DNA sequence: GTGCTTGCAAATCGTTTGCAATAGC
DNA sequence: GCTATTGCAAACGATTTGCAAGCAC
C-alpha cells in the first residue's frame, strides 16, 4: 500500500496522517505478526530516530479507538495489535509466543448473542502449542 | 458446596487442599463475578488474617494450570478468574468494568478449527456497554 | 526431616501521566 | 497564534521473584 493510500485511510477515520502515524500503520499492515508496542518501537526506531515509545502507545490507542486496527488481549503480559479488523480467531502458542490468524468467522450468528447489552467488539482466542513447536518437541522424544 | 466436596475436587486434580486453597476455590465458586487477585485477596483477608497476595497468585496460577478454573484476559489491566470452565463467552462492560457470562457454546464446530495446532483452550470475549450502564446513560440524555 | 506451601519484601516491566518542546493549519 | 502532536522523565501498579519460615506426611 502506497503512502498516499495510507494517508487517505487515516484521514477517512479523522486522523491526521503525521509521519509516525503513517509509519506505524504501514508497519502493522506489512507485518501481520500481531506486534506489541515494543516490537513496533524497536522496528521503527532506526528509521524514525526521534520516535518515542509514548508516541507508539498514543498511536495504537488512537487507531484502536477509531477502528483502524484491533487490540488483542490474548497475551496477559502485553497488548498486541492487528491491522486486520475482521472477526477472526487468534491462536497463541504457549511455547514460542507466536500469534497466528485463524480463518475469518463469517457467520456470527453461530455465537451466542449479546442479549440486552450493546456489543462493540468480538474477540476469539485459542491457546495451545503451534504446529512448529509441536514438531520440534517430537524431535526430542 | 461443602468443604469436604471442595477438598475432593482439589484432590482429584492432584492439589493438596490447604486452608487458603480451599477458601479461594470456595470463594470463586460462590462469587461468579470473575474476580481478579486483588478482589479475592480483599474478600478473604478478614477471614484468613495471615493470607498474602502472593499465595492468591500462586493458587490461581496452580488452579488454572490444572484446569480447576479458567483465566480470563478480557481486561487488559488485570487477569480475572472463573470457576466455570465450560466454553462460554464473557462480556466486559467498558463503562462499569463488570464481566457477564454469556450462554455456553455447545456446538464448537461452528468455530474455525485450529488446523495443525494443538488446541488447549478457547476464549470468546465480547466488549461493549452493558444493559445497566446503557439505561443509566439514557436517563441523562 | 524432607519437600511442599506460605508470605514478606524487593524487583520487574508494560503502561500511563505530567508537562514542556515542536509542528502543522 | 492556536491546537494537535510528540517525547522525555517520572510515576504507577499488576505481577513476579528470592528467600526464609512454617507445615504436612
Tab-separated table of C-alpha atoms (C1' of nucleotides) in Angstrom:
chain	number	residue	atom	x	y	z
A	1	UNK	CA	0.000	0.000	0.000
A	2	UNK	CA	1.376	3.386	-1.008
A	3	UNK	CA	1.991	6.155	1.489
A	4	UNK	CA	-0.742	8.139	-0.272
A	5	UNK	CA	-3.274	5.387	0.343
A	6	UNK	CA	-2.182	5.043	3.955
A	7	UNK	CA	-2.771	8.758	4.438
A	8	UNK	CA	-6.215	8.529	2.863
A	9	UNK	CA	-7.072	5.664	5.124
A	10	UNK	CA	-6.123	7.656	8.217
A	11	UNK	CA	-7.970	10.748	7.008
A	12	UNK	CA	-11.110	8.690	6.469
A	13	UNK	CA	-11.003	7.957	10.191
A	14	UNK	CA	-10.410	11.646	11.024
A	15	UNK	CA	-6.804	11.039	11.934
A	16	UNK	CA	-4.111	13.480	10.834
A	17	UNK	CA	-1.534	11.475	8.880
A	18	UNK	CA	1.627	12.510	10.698
A	19	UNK	CA	4.886	10.822	9.868
A	20	UNK	CA	4.961	8.423	12.866
A	21	UNK	CA	1.306	7.532	12.383
A	22	UNK	CA	1.757	6.634	8.746
A	23	UNK	CA	4.885	4.632	9.576
A	24	UNK	CA	3.115	2.701	12.340
A	25	UNK	CA	0.108	1.907	10.168
A	26	UNK	CA	2.416	0.850	7.330
A	27	UNK	CA	4.326	-1.395	9.693
A	28	UNK	CA	1.153	-3.023	11.007
A	29	UNK	CA	-0.184	-3.641	7.525
A	30	UNK	CA	3.058	-5.123	6.250
A	31	UNK	CA	3.854	-7.213	9.320
A	32	UNK	CA	0.961	-9.499	10.190
A	33	UNK	CA	2.743	-10.848	13.257
A	34	UNK	CA	0.459	-9.010	15.722
A	35	UNK	CA	3.287	-6.985	17.230
A	36	UNK	CA	3.108	-5.231	20.571
A	37	UNK	CA	4.208	-1.671	21.262
A	38	UNK	CA	7.770	-2.640	21.994
A	39	UNK	CA	8.175	-4.583	18.728
A	40	UNK	CA	6.753	-1.704	16.722
A	41	UNK	CA	9.043	0.712	18.509
A	42	UNK	CA	12.149	-1.435	18.030
A	43	UNK	CA	11.359	-1.897	14.352
A	44	UNK	CA	10.745	1.772	13.571
A	45	UNK	CA	13.243	3.483	15.861
A	46	UNK	CA	16.114	3.124	13.350
A	47	UNK	CA	14.158	4.787	10.572
A	48	UNK	CA	12.493	7.479	12.714
A	49	UNK	CA	15.260	8.312	15.119
A	50	UNK	CA	13.193	10.735	17.195
A	51	UNK	CA	10.388	8.199	17.760
A	52	UNK	CA	9.395	7.595	21.361
A	53	UNK	CA	7.523	4.710	22.875
A	54	UNK	CA	4.925	7.146	24.189
A	55	UNK	CA	4.053	8.056	20.614
A	56	UNK	CA	3.633	4.414	19.706
A	57	UNK	CA	1.297	3.996	22.696
A	58	UNK	CA	-0.643	7.123	21.754
A	59	UNK	CA	-0.930	5.992	18.171
A	60	UNK	CA	-2.072	2.415	18.673
A	61	UNK	CA	-4.599	3.668	21.253
A	62	UNK	CA	-5.948	6.188	18.789
A	63	UNK	CA	-6.042	3.642	15.959
A	64	UNK	CA	-7.902	1.114	18.124
A	65	UNK	CA	-10.457	3.665	19.301
A	66	UNK	CA	-11.153	4.764	15.746
A	67	UNK	CA	-11.379	1.204	14.449
A	68	UNK	CA	-8.322	1.361	12.183
A	69	UNK	CA	-6.776	-1.650	13.910
A	70	UNK	CA	-7.852	-4.102	16.592
A	71	UNK	CA	-6.343	-4.596	20.033
A	72	UNK	CA	-5.629	-8.150	21.177
A	73	UNK	CA	-5.523	-9.126	24.848
A	74	UNK	CA	-4.684	-12.760	24.155
A	75	UNK	CA	-1.333	-12.469	25.928
A	76	UNK	CA	-1.632	-11.405	29.543
A	77	UNK	CA	1.867	-9.938	29.532
A	78	UNK	CA	1.318	-7.410	26.795
A	79	UNK	CA	-1.177	-5.979	24.317
A	80	UNK	CA	-0.883	-6.870	20.655
A	81	UNK	CA	-2.271	-5.143	17.586
A	82	UNK	CA	-3.696	-6.350	14.288
A	83	UNK	CA	-4.346	-4.227	11.210
A	84	UNK	CA	-6.938	-6.763	10.058
A	85	UNK	CA	-10.146	-5.716	11.788
A	86	UNK	CA	-12.293	-8.618	10.606
A	87	UNK	CA	-13.608	-11.061	13.220
A	88	UNK	CA	-11.159	-13.948	13.140
A	89	UNK	CA	-9.807	-16.088	15.985
A	90	UNK	CA	-6.193	-15.713	17.069
A	91	UNK	CA	-4.084	-18.631	18.215
A	92	UNK	CA	-1.382	-18.013	20.831
A	93	UNK	CA	1.374	-20.602	21.056
A	94	UNK	CA	2.176	-21.111	24.711
A	95	UNK	CA	5.670	-22.323	23.814
A	96	UNK	CA	7.066	-19.752	21.372
A	97	UNK	CA	4.594	-16.911	21.979
A	98	UNK	CA	3.692	-16.501	18.312
A	99	UNK	CA	0.164	-15.409	17.430
A	100	UNK	CA	-1.485	-16.925	14.355
A	101	UNK	CA	-4.575	-15.810	12.452
A	102	UNK	CA	-7.363	-18.318	12.040
A	103	UNK	CA	-9.959	-18.171	9.231
A	104	UNK	CA	-12.495	-15.367	9.484
A	105	UNK	CA	-15.792	-16.158	11.191
A	106	UNK	CA	-18.317	-15.090	8.624
A	107	UNK	CA	-21.398	-16.491	10.316
A	108	UNK	CA	-21.507	-14.587	13.576
A	109	UNK	CA	-24.970	-15.952	14.296
A	110	UNK	CA	-23.267	-19.157	15.390
A	111	UNK	CA	-22.129	-17.292	18.515
A	112	UNK	CA	-24.475	-16.519	21.406
A	113	UNK	CA	-25.889	-13.030	21.017
A	114	UNK	CA	-25.107	-10.296	23.487
A	115	UNK	CA	-28.665	-10.125	24.808
A	116	UNK	CA	-29.615	-6.738	26.237
A	117	UNK	CA	-26.053	-5.448	26.061
A	118	UNK	CA	-24.646	-3.109	23.408
A	119	UNK	CA	-21.935	-5.050	21.581
A	120	UNK	CA	-18.892	-3.206	20.222
A	121	UNK	CA	-16.281	-5.889	19.716
A	122	UNK	CA	-15.862	-9.649	19.493
A	123	UNK	CA	-12.568	-11.444	20.116
A	124	UNK	CA	-11.941	-15.166	19.880
A	125	UNK	CA	-8.750	-16.595	21.314
A	126	UNK	CA	-7.268	-20.065	21.030
A	127	UNK	CA	-4.274	-21.149	23.073
A	128	UNK	CA	-2.121	-24.238	22.767
A	129	UNK	CA	1.023	-25.420	21.025
A	130	UNK	CA	1.593	-24.423	17.418
A	131	UNK	CA	2.466	-26.966	14.736
A	132	UNK	CA	6.078	-25.812	14.598
A	133	UNK	CA	6.668	-26.181	18.340
A	134	UNK	CA	4.777	-29.465	18.419
A	135	UNK	CA	7.118	-30.856	15.776
A	136	UNK	CA	10.313	-29.709	17.427
A	137	UNK	CA	9.073	-31.219	20.687
A	138	UNK	CA	8.515	-34.520	18.905
A	139	UNK	CA	12.096	-34.468	17.647
A	140	UNK	CA	13.348	-34.627	21.242
A	141	UNK	CA	11.200	-37.515	22.426
B	1	UNK	CA	-20.705	-26.959	48.052
B	2	UNK	CA	-19.385	-28.367	51.305
B	3	UNK	CA	-15.763	-28.022	52.363
B	4	UNK	CA	-15.477	-31.799	52.045
B	5	UNK	CA	-16.506	-31.673	48.406
B	6	UNK	CA	-14.182	-28.766	47.703
B	7	UNK	CA	-11.322	-30.816	49.108
B	8	UNK	CA	-12.249	-33.802	46.971
B	9	UNK	CA	-12.362	-31.605	43.933
B	10	UNK	CA	-8.846	-30.317	44.595
B	11	UNK	CA	-7.516	-33.790	45.340
B	12	UNK	CA	-8.922	-35.055	42.052
B	13	UNK	CA	-6.635	-32.525	40.355
B	14	UNK	CA	-3.648	-33.593	42.487
B	15	UNK	CA	-3.762	-30.431	44.543
B	16	UNK	CA	-3.274	-30.567	48.305
B	17	UNK	CA	-6.341	-28.956	49.887
B	18	UNK	CA	-4.663	-26.441	52.165
B	19	UNK	CA	-6.766	-23.901	54.006
B	20	UNK	CA	-6.103	-20.941	51.660
B	21	UNK	CA	-6.639	-23.112	48.583
B	22	UNK	CA	-9.997	-24.379	49.780
B	23	UNK	CA	-11.048	-20.862	50.749
B	24	UNK	CA	-10.064	-19.444	47.347
B	25	UNK	CA	-11.874	-22.193	45.436
B	26	UNK	CA	-14.938	-21.727	47.637
B	27	UNK	CA	-14.882	-18.007	47.012
B	28	UNK	CA	-14.616	-18.472	43.251
B	29	UNK	CA	-17.468	-20.955	43.180
B	30	UNK	CA	-19.754	-18.792	45.287
B	31	UNK	CA	-18.937	-15.481	43.621
B	32	UNK	CA	-19.480	-15.680	39.886
B	33	UNK	CA	-18.280	-12.118	39.358
B	34	UNK	CA	-14.988	-13.184	37.732
B	35	UNK	CA	-12.835	-11.574	40.398
B	36	UNK	CA	-9.178	-10.733	39.997
B	37	UNK	CA	-6.431	-11.496	42.501
B	38	UNK	CA	-6.938	-8.275	44.397
B	39	UNK	CA	-10.683	-8.833	44.850
B	40	UNK	CA	-10.122	-12.365	46.078
B	41	UNK	CA	-7.457	-11.150	48.457
B	42	UNK	CA	-9.582	-8.293	49.816
B	43	UNK	CA	-12.531	-10.617	50.326
B	44	UNK	CA	-10.619	-13.355	52.128
B	45	UNK	CA	-8.068	-11.348	54.110
B	46	UNK	CA	-10.505	-10.703	57.002
B	47	UNK	CA	-11.257	-14.397	57.459
B	48	UNK	CA	-7.693	-15.658	56.869
B	49	UNK	CA	-5.658	-12.960	58.538
B	50	UNK	CA	-2.290	-14.392	57.516
B	51	UNK	CA	-3.220	-14.572	53.828
B	52	UNK	CA	-0.837	-12.896	51.414
B	53	UNK	CA	-1.412	-11.764	47.883
B	54	UNK	CA	1.467	-13.982	46.765
B	55	UNK	CA	-0.478	-17.019	47.912
B	56	UNK	CA	-3.512	-15.891	45.952
B	57	UNK	CA	-1.317	-15.521	42.864
B	58	UNK	CA	0.264	-18.928	43.449
B	59	UNK	CA	-3.118	-20.531	43.947
B	60	UNK	CA	-4.970	-19.136	40.944
B	61	UNK	CA	-1.943	-19.974	38.780
B	62	UNK	CA	-1.972	-23.538	40.039
B	63	UNK	CA	-5.740	-23.855	39.619
B	64	UNK	CA	-5.590	-22.524	36.057
B	65	UNK	CA	-2.768	-24.846	35.076
B	66	UNK	CA	-4.592	-27.852	36.460
B	67	UNK	CA	-7.892	-26.881	34.851
B	68	UNK	CA	-9.798	-26.240	38.060
B	69	UNK	CA	-10.679	-22.712	36.943
B	70	UNK	CA	-10.178	-20.638	33.820
B	71	UNK	CA	-8.107	-17.491	33.412
B	72	UNK	CA	-9.676	-14.556	31.589
B	73	UNK	CA	-7.588	-11.944	29.790
B	74	UNK	CA	-10.574	-9.888	28.685
B	75	UNK	CA	-9.453	-6.875	30.719
B	76	UNK	CA	-6.031	-5.605	29.733
B	77	UNK	CA	-5.458	-4.098	33.174
B	78	UNK	CA	-5.796	-7.290	35.165
B	79	UNK	CA	-6.401	-11.028	34.970
B	80	UNK	CA	-9.750	-12.415	36.068
B	81	UNK	CA	-10.740	-15.929	37.085
B	82	UNK	CA	-13.836	-18.060	36.579
B	83	UNK	CA	-14.659	-21.310	38.369
B	84	UNK	CA	-16.913	-22.293	35.471
B	85	UNK	CA	-14.581	-23.969	32.981
B	86	UNK	CA	-17.138	-24.510	30.232
B	87	UNK	CA	-16.655	-22.635	26.946
B	88	UNK	CA	-18.877	-19.577	27.243
B	89	UNK	CA	-18.299	-16.020	26.029
B	90	UNK	CA	-17.634	-13.267	28.548
B	91	UNK	CA	-18.943	-9.739	28.121
B	92	UNK	CA	-16.876	-6.862	29.510
B	93	UNK	CA	-18.711	-3.595	30.095
B	94	UNK	CA	-16.381	-0.797	29.065
B	95	UNK	CA	-18.239	1.620	31.351
B	96	UNK	CA	-18.545	-0.163	34.705
B	97	UNK	CA	-15.959	-2.905	34.177
B	98	UNK	CA	-18.333	-5.741	35.088
B	99	UNK	CA	-17.880	-9.092	33.356
B	100	UNK	CA	-21.004	-11.076	32.434
B	101	UNK	CA	-21.349	-14.716	31.425
B	102	UNK	CA	-22.986	-15.457	28.107
B	103	UNK	CA	-24.697	-18.776	27.274
B	104	UNK	CA	-22.395	-21.742	26.808
B	105	UNK	CA	-21.279	-22.541	23.270
B	106	UNK	CA	-22.207	-26.178	22.914
B	107	UNK	CA	-21.540	-26.517	19.208
B	108	UNK	CA	-17.836	-25.787	18.968
B	109	UNK	CA	-17.801	-26.954	15.352
B	110	UNK	CA	-19.276	-23.574	14.463
B	111	UNK	CA	-15.853	-22.073	15.182
B	112	UNK	CA	-12.908	-22.411	12.791
B	113	UNK	CA	-10.772	-25.351	13.802
B	114	UNK	CA	-7.217	-24.928	14.984
B	115	UNK	CA	-5.722	-26.612	11.940
B	116	UNK	CA	-2.330	-28.206	12.581
B	117	UNK	CA	-2.016	-26.652	16.022
B	118	UNK	CA	-2.649	-28.398	19.338
B	119	UNK	CA	-5.588	-26.624	20.952
B	120	UNK	CA	-5.731	-26.332	24.750
B	121	UNK	CA	-8.149	-23.522	25.411
B	122	UNK	CA	-10.823	-21.391	23.740
B	123	UNK	CA	-11.869	-17.976	24.984
B	124	UNK	CA	-14.559	-15.746	23.492
B	125	UNK	CA	-14.756	-12.127	24.579
B	126	UNK	CA	-17.412	-9.513	23.900
B	127	UNK	CA	-16.913	-5.865	24.796
B	128	UNK	CA	-19.426	-3.038	24.838
B	129	UNK	CA	-21.843	-1.324	27.186
B	130	UNK	CA	-23.946	-3.464	29.495
B	131	UNK	CA	-27.714	-3.065	29.733
B	132	UNK	CA	-27.467	-1.387	33.126
B	133	UNK	CA	-24.979	1.256	32.001
B	134	UNK	CA	-26.858	1.782	28.747
B	135	UNK	CA	-30.022	2.562	30.712
B	136	UNK	CA	-28.394	4.959	33.139
B	137	UNK	CA	-26.791	6.755	30.193
B	138	UNK	CA	-30.231	7.110	28.622
B	139	UNK	CA	-31.524	8.734	31.808
B	140	UNK	CA	-29.103	11.625	31.335
B	141	UNK	CA	-29.847	12.366	27.708
C	1	DG	C1'	13.375	-34.213	58.149
C	2	DT	C1'	12.281	-33.502	53.597
C	3	DG	C1'	9.578	-31.333	50.363
C	4	DC	C1'	5.584	-28.573	49.631
C	5	DT	C1'	3.401	-24.279	50.933
C	6	DT	C1'	3.161	-19.756	52.576
C	7	DG	C1'	4.275	-14.861	52.839
C	8	DC	C1'	7.199	-10.858	53.225
C	9	DA	C1'	9.854	-7.526	50.765
C	10	DA	C1'	12.033	-6.138	46.749
C	11	DA	C1'	12.331	-6.121	41.883
C	12	DT	C1'	10.388	-6.078	37.309
C	13	DC	C1'	8.252	-4.250	33.414
C	14	DG	C1'	4.397	-2.865	30.485
C	15	DT	C1'	1.807	1.097	30.530
C	16	DT	C1'	0.234	5.802	31.983
C	17	DT	C1'	0.789	10.558	33.250
C	18	DG	C1'	2.558	15.414	33.539
C	19	DC	C1'	4.427	18.614	31.112
C	20	DA	C1'	7.418	21.143	28.032
C	21	DA	C1'	9.008	21.448	23.198
C	22	DT	C1'	7.523	21.230	18.428
C	23	DA	C1'	4.961	21.214	14.207
C	24	DG	C1'	1.000	21.958	11.087
C	25	DC	C1'	-3.022	24.549	9.632
D	1	DG	C1'	-1.059	32.050	17.072
D	2	DC	C1'	-3.540	28.126	18.391
D	3	DT	C1'	-4.287	23.461	18.713
D	4	DA	C1'	-2.753	18.880	17.969
D	5	DT	C1'	1.200	16.015	18.332
D	6	DT	C1'	5.378	14.397	20.041
D	7	DG	C1'	8.611	12.765	23.524
D	8	DC	C1'	11.199	12.827	27.799
D	9	DA	C1'	11.225	11.513	32.512
D	10	DA	C1'	8.861	10.121	36.380
D	11	DA	C1'	5.106	7.558	38.380
D	12	DC	C1'	2.160	3.645	38.633
D	13	DG	C1'	0.521	-0.840	39.509
D	14	DA	C1'	-0.180	-5.622	38.490
D	15	DT	C1'	2.614	-9.424	38.699
D	16	DT	C1'	6.957	-11.998	39.606
D	17	DT	C1'	10.953	-13.393	42.151
D	18	DG	C1'	14.139	-14.616	46.008
D	19	DC	C1'	14.239	-16.443	50.031
D	20	DA	C1'	13.275	-17.654	54.783
D	21	DA	C1'	9.890	-19.550	57.938
D	22	DG	C1'	6.144	-22.898	58.696
D	23	DC	C1'	3.607	-27.022	57.917
D	24	DA	C1'	2.283	-31.794	56.497
D	25	DC	C1'	3.200	-36.506	55.615
